[in-house]
PDB file of C-alpha atoms in Angstrom:
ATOM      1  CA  UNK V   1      11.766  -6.510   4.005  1.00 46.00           C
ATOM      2  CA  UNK V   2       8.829  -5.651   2.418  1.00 53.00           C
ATOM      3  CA  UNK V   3       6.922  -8.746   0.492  1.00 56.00           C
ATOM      4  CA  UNK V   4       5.918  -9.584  -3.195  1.00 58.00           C
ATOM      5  CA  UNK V   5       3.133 -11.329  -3.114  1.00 62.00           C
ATOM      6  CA  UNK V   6       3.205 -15.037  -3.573  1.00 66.00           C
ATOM      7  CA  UNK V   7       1.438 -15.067  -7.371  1.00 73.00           C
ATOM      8  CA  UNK V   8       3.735 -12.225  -8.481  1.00 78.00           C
ATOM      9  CA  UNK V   9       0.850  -9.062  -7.877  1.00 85.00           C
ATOM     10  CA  UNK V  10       1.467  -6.468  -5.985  1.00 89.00           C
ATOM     11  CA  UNK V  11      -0.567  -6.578  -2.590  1.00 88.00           C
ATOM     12  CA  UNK V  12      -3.307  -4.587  -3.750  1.00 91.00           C
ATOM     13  CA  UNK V  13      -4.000  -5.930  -7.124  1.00 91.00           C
ATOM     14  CA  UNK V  14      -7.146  -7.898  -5.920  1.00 91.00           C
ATOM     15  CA  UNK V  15      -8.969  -4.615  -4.827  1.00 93.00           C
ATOM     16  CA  UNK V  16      -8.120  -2.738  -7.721  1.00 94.00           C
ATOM     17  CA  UNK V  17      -9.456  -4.887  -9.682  1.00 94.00           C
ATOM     18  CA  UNK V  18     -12.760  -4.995  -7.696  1.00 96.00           C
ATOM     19  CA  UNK V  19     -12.373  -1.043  -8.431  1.00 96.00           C
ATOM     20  CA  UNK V  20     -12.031  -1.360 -11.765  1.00 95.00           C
ATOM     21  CA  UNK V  21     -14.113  -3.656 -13.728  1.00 94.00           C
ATOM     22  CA  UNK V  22     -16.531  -5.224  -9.951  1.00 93.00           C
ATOM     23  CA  UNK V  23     -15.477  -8.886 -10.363  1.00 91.00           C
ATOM     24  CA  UNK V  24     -13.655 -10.934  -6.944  1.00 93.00           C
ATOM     25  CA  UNK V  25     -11.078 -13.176  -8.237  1.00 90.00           C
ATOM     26  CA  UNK V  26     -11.919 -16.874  -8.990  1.00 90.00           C
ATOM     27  CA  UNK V  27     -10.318 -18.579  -6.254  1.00 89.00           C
ATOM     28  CA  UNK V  28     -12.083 -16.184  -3.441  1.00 92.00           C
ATOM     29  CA  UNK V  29     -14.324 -17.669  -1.029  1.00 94.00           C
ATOM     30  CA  UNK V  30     -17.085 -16.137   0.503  1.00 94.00           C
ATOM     31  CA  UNK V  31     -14.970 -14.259   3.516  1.00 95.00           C
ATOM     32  CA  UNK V  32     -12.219 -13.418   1.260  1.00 93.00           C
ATOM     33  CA  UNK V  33     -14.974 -12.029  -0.868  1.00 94.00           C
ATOM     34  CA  UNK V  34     -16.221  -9.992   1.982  1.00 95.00           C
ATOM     35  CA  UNK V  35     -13.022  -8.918   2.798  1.00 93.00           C
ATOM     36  CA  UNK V  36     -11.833  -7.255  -0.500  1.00 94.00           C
ATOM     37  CA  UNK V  37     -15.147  -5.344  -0.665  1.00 94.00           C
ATOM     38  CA  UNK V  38     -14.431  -4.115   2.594  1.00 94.00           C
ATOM     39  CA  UNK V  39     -11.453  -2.667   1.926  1.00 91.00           C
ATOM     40  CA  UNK V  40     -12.160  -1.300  -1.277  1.00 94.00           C
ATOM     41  CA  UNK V  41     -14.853   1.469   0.517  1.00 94.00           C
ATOM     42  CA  UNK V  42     -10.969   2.997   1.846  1.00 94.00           C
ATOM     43  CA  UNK V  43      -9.549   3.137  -1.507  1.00 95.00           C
ATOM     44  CA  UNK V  44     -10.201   5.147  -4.692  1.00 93.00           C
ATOM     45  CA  UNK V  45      -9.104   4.704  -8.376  1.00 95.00           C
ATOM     46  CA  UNK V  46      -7.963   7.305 -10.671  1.00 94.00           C
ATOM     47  CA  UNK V  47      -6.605   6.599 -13.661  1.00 91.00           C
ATOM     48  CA  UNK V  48      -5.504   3.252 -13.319  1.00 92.00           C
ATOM     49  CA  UNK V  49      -3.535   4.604 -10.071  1.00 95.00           C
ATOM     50  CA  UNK V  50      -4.716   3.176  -6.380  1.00 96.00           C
ATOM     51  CA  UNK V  51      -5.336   5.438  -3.590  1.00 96.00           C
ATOM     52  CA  UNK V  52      -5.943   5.278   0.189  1.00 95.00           C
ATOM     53  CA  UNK V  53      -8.258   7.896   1.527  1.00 94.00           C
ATOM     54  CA  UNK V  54      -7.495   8.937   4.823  1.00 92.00           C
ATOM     55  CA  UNK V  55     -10.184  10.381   7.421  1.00 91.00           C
ATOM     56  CA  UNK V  56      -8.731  14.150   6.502  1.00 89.00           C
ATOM     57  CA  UNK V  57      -9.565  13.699   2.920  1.00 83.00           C
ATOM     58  CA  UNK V  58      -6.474  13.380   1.645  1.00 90.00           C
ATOM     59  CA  UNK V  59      -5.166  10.349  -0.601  1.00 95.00           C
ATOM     60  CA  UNK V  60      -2.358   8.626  -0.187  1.00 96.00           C
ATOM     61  CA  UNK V  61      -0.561   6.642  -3.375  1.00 96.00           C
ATOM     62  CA  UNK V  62      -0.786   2.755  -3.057  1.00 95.00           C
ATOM     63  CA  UNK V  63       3.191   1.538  -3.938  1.00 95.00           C
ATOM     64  CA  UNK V  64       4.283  -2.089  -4.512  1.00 91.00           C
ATOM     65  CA  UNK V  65       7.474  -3.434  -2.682  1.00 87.00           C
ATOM     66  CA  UNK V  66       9.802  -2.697  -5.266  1.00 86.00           C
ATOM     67  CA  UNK V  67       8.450   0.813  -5.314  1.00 92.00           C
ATOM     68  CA  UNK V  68       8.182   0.467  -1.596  1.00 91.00           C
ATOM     69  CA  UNK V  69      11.955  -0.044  -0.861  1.00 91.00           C
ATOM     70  CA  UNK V  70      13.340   2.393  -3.253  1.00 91.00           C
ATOM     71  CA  UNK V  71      10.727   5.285  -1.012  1.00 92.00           C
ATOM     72  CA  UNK V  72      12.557   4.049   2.315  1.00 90.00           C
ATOM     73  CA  UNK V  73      15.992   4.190   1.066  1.00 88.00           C
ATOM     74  CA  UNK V  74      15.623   8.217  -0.732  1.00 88.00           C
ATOM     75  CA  UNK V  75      13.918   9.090   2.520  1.00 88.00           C
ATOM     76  CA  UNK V  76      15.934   7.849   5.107  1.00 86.00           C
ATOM     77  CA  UNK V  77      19.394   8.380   3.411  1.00 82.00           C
ATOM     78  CA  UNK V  78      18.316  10.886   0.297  1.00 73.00           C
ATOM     79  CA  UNK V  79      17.739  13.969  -0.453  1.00 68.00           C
ATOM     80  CA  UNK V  80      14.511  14.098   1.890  1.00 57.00           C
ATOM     81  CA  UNK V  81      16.722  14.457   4.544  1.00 64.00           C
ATOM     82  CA  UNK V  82      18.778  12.846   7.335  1.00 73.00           C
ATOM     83  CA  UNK V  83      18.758   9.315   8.660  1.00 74.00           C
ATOM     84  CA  UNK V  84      15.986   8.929  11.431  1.00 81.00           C
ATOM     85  CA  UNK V  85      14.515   6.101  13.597  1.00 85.00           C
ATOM     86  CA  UNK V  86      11.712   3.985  12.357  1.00 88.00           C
ATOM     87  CA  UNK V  87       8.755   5.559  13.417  1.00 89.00           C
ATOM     88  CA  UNK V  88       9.582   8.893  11.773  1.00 90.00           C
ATOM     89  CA  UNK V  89      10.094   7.453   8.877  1.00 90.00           C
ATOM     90  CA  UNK V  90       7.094   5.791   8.430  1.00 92.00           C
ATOM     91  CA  UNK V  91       5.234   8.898   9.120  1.00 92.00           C
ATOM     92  CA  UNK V  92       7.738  10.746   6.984  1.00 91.00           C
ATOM     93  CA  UNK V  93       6.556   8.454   3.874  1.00 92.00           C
ATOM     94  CA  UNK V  94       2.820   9.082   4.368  1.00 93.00           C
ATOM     95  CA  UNK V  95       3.482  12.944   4.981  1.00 91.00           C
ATOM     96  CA  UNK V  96       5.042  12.509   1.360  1.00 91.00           C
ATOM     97  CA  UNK V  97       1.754  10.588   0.068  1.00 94.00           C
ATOM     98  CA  UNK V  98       2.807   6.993  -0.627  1.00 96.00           C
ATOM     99  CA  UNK V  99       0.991   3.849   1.570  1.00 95.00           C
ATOM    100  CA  UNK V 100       1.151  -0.120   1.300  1.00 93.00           C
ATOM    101  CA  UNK V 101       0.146  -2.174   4.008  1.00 90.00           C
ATOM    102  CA  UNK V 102       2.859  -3.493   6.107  1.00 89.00           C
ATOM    103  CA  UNK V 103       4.832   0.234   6.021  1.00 92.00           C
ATOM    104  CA  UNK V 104       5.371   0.641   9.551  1.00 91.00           C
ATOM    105  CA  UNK V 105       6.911  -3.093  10.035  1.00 91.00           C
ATOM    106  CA  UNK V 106       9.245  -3.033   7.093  1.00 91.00           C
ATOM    107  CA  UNK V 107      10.663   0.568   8.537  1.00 90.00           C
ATOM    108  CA  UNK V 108      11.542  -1.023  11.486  1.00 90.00           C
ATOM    109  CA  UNK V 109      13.103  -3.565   9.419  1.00 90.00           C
ATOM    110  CA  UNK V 110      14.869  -0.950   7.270  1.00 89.00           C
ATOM    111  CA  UNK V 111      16.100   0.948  10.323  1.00 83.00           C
TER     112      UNK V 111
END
């Protein structure tokens, strides 16, 4: 379902660290350069905790995959409430304040 990243970070480890201390990672080229500072303007740090803004001005926690699966399976079959289809439960999870990338794709997987 959802994927660890291939050098053992979680998927947003790369901006967070442009957050934190303004340095790209060594390997980056110029477009993947470009690309992490682009992103970054949608998140905000707090705390050593990564957030997504959304365009009502809320945040929204950034979660790793392990993190990630353990969200899908208490909201779909926990205490959150009742089994539903995929769609609902990927709005479900940001309603409850928790993002990572590839959320709506590894519901339908889930499902």
């Amino acid at each position: 379902m959802v994927e660890e990243e291939v050098d053992g970070e979680p998927w947003f480890y790369d901006v967070k660290e442009y957050l934190r201390i303004g340095i790209y990672p060594k390997q980056a080229t110029g477009d993947q350069k470009r690309a992490i500072r682009r992103l970054s303007s949608g998140f905000f740090l707090s705390g050593g905790v990564l957030y997504k803004r959304t365009p009502d001005l809320g945040l929204l926690r950034c979660i790793d995959a392990s993190q990630a699966m353990t969200v899908m399976k208490e909201v779909h079959a926990g205490v959150c409430g009742p089994h539903m289809s995929e769609y609902v439960l990927a709005k479900k999870i940001l309603r409850a304040g928790y993002y990572w990338l590839t959320m709506e794709r590894d519901c339908i997987n889930f499902v």
